[in-house]
Amino acid sequence: MDPFDSNNAERANLPRNMIENSMFEEEPDVVDLAKDSTAFPTFPALDPDEVAYEPRSSRLLVRGLGENELDDEEEDCESSARLLGMSFMNRSSAHRANSSPYTRQPPPRSCSRPSVRTMVVCVLFLVIVASMTMVLYFLPGCTFTKTGCRKPNTTTPIEPVYPISTNGELFPWTKLRLPVSIQPLNYDLNLNPDLKTMTFTGHTVITMLVLHNTKRIVLHSADLNITKSTLKLDDNTSIDVTVLEYKPRQQIAVKFTEELKAGQHCVLTLDYSANLSHNYDGFYNSSYTDKSGTKSVLAATQFEPLAARKAFPCFDEPAFKASFLVKITREHGYIALSNMPKAKTTTLLNGLQLDEFEKSSVNMSTYLVAFVIANFTFVSRNVSNTVVSVYSVPEKKEHTLYALDTASKLLKFYNTFFDINYPLSKLDLVAIPDFLAGAMENWGLITFRETSLLVDKKSSPLEKQLVASVIAHELAHQWFGNLVTMRWWNDLWLNEGFATYMQYMSLQREFPQLDIGNLFLGVRFRAMAKDALNSSHAVSAQVDTPEQVAEMFDSVSYEKGASILLMLNASLPGEQFRKGIIEYLNKFNGSNTVTDDLWNSLTQAEVSPQHQSVAEMMSTWTLQKGFPLVTVSRKGDEVTLTQEHFLLTADNTTQSSSSLWHIPVTYVNDSCSLAPECRQMFTLKSKSGTLKLAGSVKWLKLNYKNTGFYIVHYGDEGWADLIDGLKGDVNVLTSEDRASLIQNIFALSRLGRVSFRHVLNLMKYVSNETETAPLTEALLQLGTIYRMLDNRQEQILAARMKVYILKHFGDLMDSQKWEEEGNVSKQELRSALLQMACNLGKSECIHQAKALFKQYIDSNRTKLIPGDLQRVVFTVAARSEDDWLTLLERYTYITYDAEKRTILQALASTQNIRRIVWILRAGLEGYHIQTQELPLVISAVSDGFAGHLFAWDFVQENWDHLIKKFPVGSFAIQSIIKSTTSQFSTQARLEQVHGFFSSLKERGSQMRSVQEAVETIRLNLQWMNRNLATLQECL
Ligand SMILES: [Zn+2]
């Protein structure tokens, strides 16, 4: 999935205490030994093979704001308390209300102020418990493994706490993850959506294989009203079943008296009805209005990660792959699409059409199932035995050709690159008018936002770059994700990191004119900014709850994932990377994997005699958060490199970290620095290492072309040598290397390792810079500081920063042409320079922007504004009262979405407070502005001086509305938090943000993005305290 336009993720509205309960139940030491047996009547014992009693750790999985984790002492006390019967499971919310998520949570009452006596009791109890555990563990024939204890020790009263079903009976399953006793083999799905009443009925037949003897089948179902259920066995006998539902975990359990035996087949049939969803997940309804004002309705799906269960009862975890046979009824005038080609259509007695699709030729995870019912039209083409089609609303048919060309070319590329042909006979790409994510890779039926797929004839190369990127990403998923799927969401990066890497790699090879390299470089820089925070997480991280699953769809899974794959590919010889990938895809074709499976395939594909364990190297990048800082010190021809964790922290006490990485350090020097052959490599595995240079050099530059995921500090002399080199001739280094120096020095300044004076020293060379990558990086970094100063109302310093920027970039800004430009890289640079120029009020820029807008209006929009200049032109126009209204009018009737969104960003950039308030409200209400655009509106509002104050107020006042529209943890919510708080840099703001999120409790306080927001403000504040004096002196 490509979520970066907005949010993507579904989640369950689990009450916070339920989430914690379920996490506790994952671990053996939290089973409530002392539960009241009368309150919980005995339920038939669980199948032993389904009880995951693994005594692997007693660590409690309470994840939240950084300091929220329990330290050892608290953890021990908490375990003891639990064993003493002081269950946490019924902790009242009142108790919880007192605990700020930002400070260390007090341990449970019994241990909150441990007296010596309590401590002794705790310790004694631990000893007893440890002894009991040891005894039980070593009992002959009774092991605490997945297979459980076959003859339960009757003296050990370990019984799980069962939740209560909706009908009051005990629900026979205690975990978030499903039991593994049943394997679904095939689903027959019959769906009957009614687009008038916005409801649907369904008839689902699941054929299953019993893997372990069991008396119940547990699967997922959310918001479905199940009306009938039957279970048939191999011999065609039906047995009576009861369906129990436990809503907080979106699970149902089919219960029966006879035991199903391993090896047996059975068929479960469920009839149900439900409403089409009004949000953007599950089976949802949507509508659009065409140019003539006619409204059309449609229904579409978005199942990743956890919403297939909202359309049909299913085993909704990626490892439960099965085949699917889909049948959908529809009215005349509509088409129905699903993953597979249509097999036949029949007319029913009620006049409806029944479309039956071919049974899927591949086994799929449930999150990849999809269907669309709409009145769309399409264009199509046969490409290597696959019919590729692009669907859109009828009036946008001519906007689909670019996508058809691009998808066709990329399909051929991937067929060859992966050496496995795309396995289905058709591939549909569908533009959905109302779609929250950027796109979704459903097998054979990829759904997109209109802006991610449709391209106008007059679209700029930058817009084409975006569309090609998203198509390349989703197509790569057809292999990485669909053919081979991660076993669980903790390894989401195997899907997303890979698809992100392939999107850049394939475009670099197949569409060099799109110049995707700068974009990928910027992506790596931004991934580092997030991963440098304490709130970051390992690429492969433990996830349990729906919120945690949602939060995995972030920059670490996508962008850091892609960055470390680039680093690996760059460090492996020849074709080893590709060979390893092909081996991996072949070996695991149709099944599920964990991260190590990928590394093992890559190691086995070794092409050089020099053994290098990919797993050994890459586990240092996937199992720990963050990345290294490499410090260089050179004495003659001897260079010492040392590594440490590049951890941005405003708290000096947590600075130490023992993390080490296997870093493939690359370097070039002044005698040979540009060509790939100049690059030398040294693997730094320990804290420090020494390398010998062949001769004397003037300077060294590490991390050639910034393909490595690390930051380099050259020391005062090393930096001075590099700056001297650049002042003499900027072309002594590649543009990626220059951009990397700029990004590195700003990062070092944020870390407190160099003073801002050093940053400004490097910036002196920028007057001679002409390339896009280093210039856009410098503008972005300086622009961020300018905005922070402006927002802090450090007006004198902000004014001086403005003068500084204009002095260094003014000539380049003035030299930009305001006409059509065909080169993508020049467009990127021009758009960054002019946006900064007009933002800073540069009169020439404003004059040109106004003139272009006037031409556009006077020509009745026939004289179009070049795509990359639209943002700056519309933003300047939106400052005038009349032109803002003109833009608003244009916004309401324009159908071309890329321009529509640019106009919306401009409207939201207004400094007029009444209009800011109006536009935020309109986005929330969803009438004038689609709710899918609210994160974009909030981000654009926050960029302005007046807007940033209101945006934050708006988020606080409307938090409950926001999390109804966009689930807690989703990408949209992550984006809203970041855009409204990341520019704050004062103590007062820190306290306000801290206080607000603390008060949310289960309504969002536990999100990683909240911790990130608080950390970021602390770091901004710290940076300002350190550097204000320098800024005053130097600017
Ligand atoms: Zn994706």
Coordinates of N, CA, C and O in Angstrom, one line a residue, residues 846-953:
I846 N 6.8 37.6 -6.5 CA 5.4 37.9 -6.3 C 4.8 38.5 -7.5 O 3.7 38.2 -8.0
H847 N 5.6 39.4 -8.1 CA 5.1 40.1 -9.3 C 4.9 39.1 -10.4 O 3.8 39.1 -11.1
Q848 N 5.8 38.2 -10.7 CA 5.7 37.2 -11.7 C 4.5 36.3 -11.5 O 3.8 35.9 -12.4
A849 N 4.4 35.9 -10.2 CA 3.3 34.9 -9.9 C 1.9 35.6 -10.1 O 1.0 35.0 -10.7
K850 N 1.8 36.9 -9.8 CA 0.5 37.6 -10.0 C 0.2 37.7 -11.5 O -0.9 37.5 -11.9
A851 N 1.3 38.0 -12.2 CA 1.1 38.2 -13.7 C 0.6 36.9 -14.3 O -0.3 36.8 -15.1
L852 N 1.2 35.7 -13.9 CA 0.8 34.5 -14.4 C -0.6 34.1 -14.1 O -1.4 33.6 -14.9
F853 N -1.0 34.5 -12.8 CA -2.4 34.2 -12.4 C -3.4 35.0 -13.2 O -4.4 34.5 -13.6
K854 N -3.0 36.2 -13.5 CA -3.9 37.1 -14.2 C -4.1 36.6 -15.6 O -5.2 36.5 -16.1
Q855 N -3.0 36.2 -16.3 CA -3.1 35.6 -17.6 C -4.1 34.4 -17.6 O -4.9 34.2 -18.5
Y856 N -3.9 33.6 -16.5 CA -4.7 32.4 -16.4 C -6.2 32.7 -16.3 O -7.1 32.1 -16.9
I857 N -6.5 33.7 -15.5 CA -7.9 34.1 -15.3 C -8.4 34.8 -16.6 O -9.5 34.5 -17.0
D858 N -7.6 35.8 -17.1 CA -8.1 36.5 -18.3 C -8.3 35.6 -19.5 O -9.2 35.9 -20.3
S859 N -7.5 34.5 -19.6 CA -7.7 33.6 -20.7 C -8.8 32.6 -20.5 O -8.9 31.7 -21.2
N860 N -9.5 32.8 -19.4 CA -10.6 31.9 -19.0 C -10.0 30.5 -18.8 O -10.6 29.5 -19.3
R861 N -8.9 30.5 -18.2 CA -8.1 29.2 -17.9 C -7.7 28.4 -19.1 O -7.4 27.2 -19.0
T862 N -7.6 29.1 -20.2 CA -7.0 28.4 -21.4 C -5.5 28.5 -21.4 O -4.8 27.6 -21.9
K863 N -5.0 29.6 -20.8 CA -3.5 29.7 -20.7 C -3.1 29.1 -19.4 O -3.2 29.8 -18.4
L864 N -2.7 27.9 -19.5 CA -2.4 27.2 -18.2 C -1.1 27.5 -17.6 O -0.2 28.0 -18.3
I865 N -1.0 27.3 -16.3 CA 0.2 27.6 -15.5 C 1.0 26.3 -15.5 O 0.4 25.2 -15.2
P866 N 2.3 26.3 -15.8 CA 3.1 25.1 -15.8 C 2.9 24.4 -14.4 O 2.8 25.0 -13.4
G867 N 2.7 23.0 -14.4 CA 2.3 22.2 -13.2 C 3.2 22.5 -12.0 O 2.7 22.7 -10.9
D868 N 4.5 22.7 -12.2 CA 5.4 22.9 -11.1 C 5.3 24.3 -10.5 O 5.8 24.5 -9.4
L869 N 4.7 25.2 -11.3 CA 4.6 26.6 -10.8 C 3.2 26.9 -10.2 O 3.0 27.9 -9.6
Q870 N 2.3 25.9 -10.3 CA 0.9 26.2 -9.9 C 0.9 26.5 -8.4 O 0.2 27.4 -7.9
R871 N 1.6 25.7 -7.6 CA 1.6 25.9 -6.2 C 2.0 27.3 -5.8 O 1.3 28.0 -5.0
V872 N 3.1 27.8 -6.3 CA 3.5 29.1 -5.9 C 2.6 30.2 -6.5 O 2.3 31.1 -5.8
V873 N 2.1 30.0 -7.7 CA 1.2 31.0 -8.3 C -0.1 31.1 -7.5 O -0.6 32.1 -7.1
F874 N -0.7 29.9 -7.2 CA -2.0 29.9 -6.5 C -1.8 30.4 -5.1 O -2.7 31.0 -4.5
T875 N -0.6 30.1 -4.5 CA -0.4 30.5 -3.1 C -0.3 32.1 -3.0 O -0.9 32.7 -2.1
V876 N 0.3 32.6 -4.0 CA 0.4 34.1 -4.0 C -1.0 34.7 -4.2 O -1.4 35.6 -3.6
A877 N -1.7 34.1 -5.2 CA -3.1 34.5 -5.5 C -4.0 34.5 -4.3 O -4.8 35.4 -4.0
A878 N -3.8 33.4 -3.5 CA -4.7 33.2 -2.3 C -4.5 34.3 -1.3 O -5.3 34.4 -0.3
R879 N -3.5 35.1 -1.4 CA -3.3 36.2 -0.4 C -4.2 37.3 -0.6 O -4.5 38.2 0.2
S880 N -4.7 37.4 -1.9 CA -5.7 38.5 -2.2 C -7.1 38.1 -1.9 O -7.5 36.9 -2.2
E881 N -7.9 39.0 -1.3 CA -9.3 38.6 -1.0 C -10.1 38.1 -2.2 O -10.7 37.1 -2.1
D882 N -10.0 38.8 -3.3 CA -10.8 38.5 -4.4 C -10.3 37.2 -5.1 O -11.1 36.3 -5.5
D883 N -9.0 37.1 -5.2 CA -8.4 35.9 -5.9 C -8.6 34.6 -5.1 O -8.8 33.5 -5.6
W884 N -8.7 34.8 -3.8 CA -9.0 33.6 -2.9 C -10.4 33.1 -3.3 O -10.6 31.9 -3.4
L885 N -11.3 34.0 -3.5 CA -12.7 33.6 -3.8 C -12.7 33.0 -5.2 O -13.4 32.0 -5.5
T886 N -11.9 33.6 -6.1 CA -11.9 33.0 -7.5 C -11.4 31.6 -7.4 O -11.9 30.7 -8.1
L887 N -10.3 31.4 -6.6 CA -9.7 30.0 -6.5 C -10.7 29.1 -5.9 O -10.8 27.9 -6.3
L888 N -11.5 29.5 -4.9 CA -12.5 28.7 -4.2 C -13.5 28.2 -5.2 O -13.9 27.0 -5.3
E889 N -13.9 29.2 -6.1 CA -14.9 28.8 -7.1 C -14.4 27.8 -8.1 O -15.0 26.8 -8.4
R890 N -13.1 28.0 -8.5 CA -12.5 27.1 -9.4 C -12.4 25.7 -8.7 O -12.6 24.7 -9.3
Y891 N -12.0 25.7 -7.4 CA -11.9 24.5 -6.7 C -13.2 23.6 -6.7 O -13.1 22.4 -6.9
T892 N -14.3 24.3 -6.6 CA -15.6 23.6 -6.5 C -16.0 22.9 -7.8 O -16.7 21.9 -7.8
Y893 N -15.6 23.4 -9.0 CA -16.0 22.8 -10.2 C -14.9 22.1 -11.0 O -15.2 21.3 -11.9
I894 N -13.7 22.3 -10.7 CA -12.6 21.6 -11.4 C -12.6 20.1 -11.2 O -12.9 19.7 -10.1
T895 N -12.4 19.3 -12.3 CA -12.5 17.9 -12.1 C -11.1 17.3 -12.1 O -10.8 16.2 -11.7
Y896 N -10.1 18.1 -12.6 CA -8.8 17.5 -12.7 C -8.1 17.6 -11.3 O -7.8 18.7 -10.8
D897 N -7.8 16.4 -10.8 CA -7.5 16.4 -9.3 C -6.1 16.9 -8.9 O -6.0 17.5 -7.8
A898 N -5.1 16.8 -9.8 CA -3.8 17.3 -9.3 C -3.9 18.8 -9.1 O -3.5 19.4 -8.1
E899 N -4.6 19.5 -10.1 CA -4.7 21.0 -10.0 C -5.7 21.3 -8.8 O -5.4 22.3 -8.0
K900 N -6.7 20.5 -8.6 CA -7.6 20.7 -7.6 C -6.9 20.7 -6.2 O -7.1 21.6 -5.4
R901 N -6.1 19.7 -6.0 CA -5.3 19.6 -4.7 C -4.4 20.8 -4.6 O -4.2 21.3 -3.4
T902 N -3.8 21.2 -5.6 CA -2.8 22.4 -5.5 C -3.6 23.6 -5.1 O -3.2 24.4 -4.3
I903 N -4.8 23.8 -5.7 CA -5.6 24.9 -5.4 C -6.0 24.8 -3.9 O -6.0 25.8 -3.1
L904 N -6.4 23.7 -3.4 CA -6.8 23.5 -2.0 C -5.6 23.9 -1.1 O -5.8 24.6 -0.1
Q905 N -4.4 23.5 -1.4 CA -3.2 23.8 -0.6 C -3.1 25.3 -0.6 O -2.8 25.9 0.5
A906 N -3.3 26.0 -1.7 CA -3.2 27.4 -1.8 C -4.3 28.1 -0.9 O -4.0 29.0 -0.1
L907 N -5.5 27.6 -1.0 CA -6.6 28.2 -0.2 C -6.3 28.0 1.3 O -6.5 28.9 2.1
A908 N -5.7 26.9 1.6 CA -5.4 26.7 3.0 C -4.2 27.5 3.5 O -3.9 27.5 4.7
S909 N -3.4 28.0 2.6 CA -2.2 28.8 3.0 C -2.6 30.3 3.4 O -1.7 31.0 3.7
T910 N -3.8 30.6 3.3 CA -4.2 32.0 3.5 C -3.8 32.4 5.0 O -3.8 31.6 5.9
Q911 N -3.6 33.7 5.1 CA -3.3 34.2 6.5 C -4.6 34.9 7.1 O -4.5 35.4 8.2
N912 N -5.7 34.8 6.3 CA -6.9 35.4 6.8 C -7.6 34.4 7.8 O -7.9 33.3 7.5
I913 N -7.7 34.8 9.1 CA -8.1 33.9 10.1 C -9.5 33.3 9.9 O -9.7 32.1 10.1
R914 N -10.4 34.1 9.5 CA -11.8 33.6 9.3 C -11.7 32.5 8.2 O -12.4 31.5 8.3
R915 N -10.9 32.7 7.2 CA -10.9 31.7 6.2 C -10.2 30.4 6.6 O -10.5 29.3 6.2
I916 N -9.2 30.6 7.4 CA -8.5 29.4 8.0 C -9.5 28.6 8.8 O -9.6 27.4 8.6
V917 N -10.3 29.3 9.6 CA -11.2 28.5 10.4 C -12.3 27.8 9.5 O -12.6 26.7 9.7
W918 N -12.7 28.6 8.5 CA -13.7 28.0 7.6 C -13.1 26.7 6.9 O -13.8 25.7 6.8
I919 N -11.9 26.8 6.4 CA -11.4 25.7 5.6 C -11.1 24.5 6.4 O -11.3 23.3 6.0
L920 N -10.7 24.7 7.7 CA -10.5 23.6 8.6 C -11.8 22.9 8.9 O -12.0 21.7 8.8
R921 N -12.8 23.7 9.1 CA -14.2 23.1 9.4 C -14.7 22.4 8.2 O -15.3 21.3 8.3
A922 N -14.5 23.0 7.0 CA -15.1 22.4 5.8 C -14.4 21.0 5.5 O -15.1 20.1 5.1
G923 N -13.1 20.9 5.8 CA -12.4 19.7 5.7 C -13.0 18.6 6.6 O -13.1 17.4 6.3
L924 N -13.3 19.1 7.8 CA -13.8 18.1 8.8 C -15.2 17.7 8.5 O -15.6 16.5 8.6
E925 N -16.0 18.6 8.0 CA -17.4 18.3 7.7 C -17.6 17.5 6.4 O -18.4 16.6 6.3
G926 N -16.7 17.7 5.4 CA -16.6 16.9 4.2 C -17.6 17.2 3.1 O -17.8 16.5 2.2
Y927 N -18.3 18.4 3.2 CA -19.3 18.8 2.2 C -18.5 19.5 1.0 O -18.5 19.1 -0.1
H928 N -17.9 20.7 1.4 CA -17.2 21.4 0.3 C -15.9 20.8 0.0 O -15.4 21.0 -1.1
I929 N -15.3 20.2 1.0 CA -13.9 19.7 0.8 C -14.0 18.2 1.3 O -14.5 18.0 2.4
Q930 N -13.6 17.3 0.5 CA -13.6 15.9 0.9 C -12.8 15.6 2.1 O -11.7 16.2 2.3
T931 N -13.3 14.8 3.0 CA -12.6 14.6 4.3 C -11.2 13.9 4.0 O -10.3 14.1 4.8
Q932 N -11.1 13.2 2.9 CA -9.8 12.5 2.6 C -8.7 13.6 2.5 O -7.6 13.3 2.6
E933 N -9.1 14.9 2.2 CA -8.1 15.9 2.1 C -7.8 16.6 3.3 O -6.9 17.5 3.4
L934 N -8.4 16.3 4.4 CA -8.2 17.1 5.7 C -6.7 17.0 6.1 O -6.2 18.1 6.5
P935 N -6.0 15.9 6.1 CA -4.6 16.0 6.5 C -3.8 16.9 5.7 O -2.9 17.6 6.2
L936 N -4.1 17.0 4.4 CA -3.4 18.0 3.5 C -3.8 19.4 3.9 O -2.9 20.3 3.9
V937 N -5.0 19.7 4.2 CA -5.5 21.0 4.6 C -4.7 21.4 5.8 O -4.2 22.5 5.9
I938 N -4.7 20.5 6.8 CA -4.1 20.8 8.1 C -2.6 21.1 7.9 O -2.1 22.1 8.5
S939 N -2.0 20.3 7.1 CA -0.6 20.5 6.8 C -0.3 21.9 6.2 O 0.6 22.6 6.5
A940 N -1.1 22.2 5.2 CA -0.9 23.5 4.5 C -1.2 24.7 5.4 O -0.5 25.7 5.4
V941 N -2.3 24.6 6.2 CA -2.6 25.6 7.2 C -1.4 25.8 8.2 O -1.0 26.9 8.5
S942 N -0.9 24.7 8.6 CA 0.2 24.8 9.6 C 1.5 25.4 9.1 O 2.3 25.9 9.9
D943 N 1.6 25.4 7.8 CA 2.8 26.0 7.2 C 2.9 27.5 7.4 O 3.9 28.2 7.3
G944 N 1.7 28.1 7.5 CA 1.6 29.6 7.6 C 1.8 30.1 9.0 O 1.5 29.4 10.0
F945 N 2.2 31.4 9.2 CA 2.3 31.9 10.5 C 1.0 31.9 11.3 O 0.9 31.5 12.4
A946 N 0.0 32.5 10.7 CA -1.3 32.6 11.4 C -1.9 31.2 11.5 O -2.4 30.8 12.6
G947 N -1.7 30.4 10.5 CA -2.4 29.1 10.5 C -1.8 28.2 11.5 O -2.6 27.4 12.1
H948 N -0.5 28.2 11.8 CA 0.0 27.2 12.7 C -0.6 27.3 14.1 O -0.7 26.3 14.8
L949 N -1.0 28.5 14.5 CA -1.6 28.6 15.8 C -3.0 28.0 15.8 O -3.4 27.2 16.7
F950 N -3.7 28.2 14.7 CA -5.1 27.8 14.6 C -5.2 26.3 14.4 O -6.1 25.6 14.9
A951 N -4.2 25.8 13.6 CA -4.2 24.3 13.3 C -4.1 23.5 14.6 O -4.8 22.5 14.8
W952 N -3.2 23.9 15.4 CA -3.0 23.2 16.7 C -4.3 23.3 17.6 O -4.7 22.3 18.1
D953 N -4.9 24.5 17.6 CA -6.1 24.6 18.4 C -7.2 23.7 17.8 O -8.0 23.1 18.6

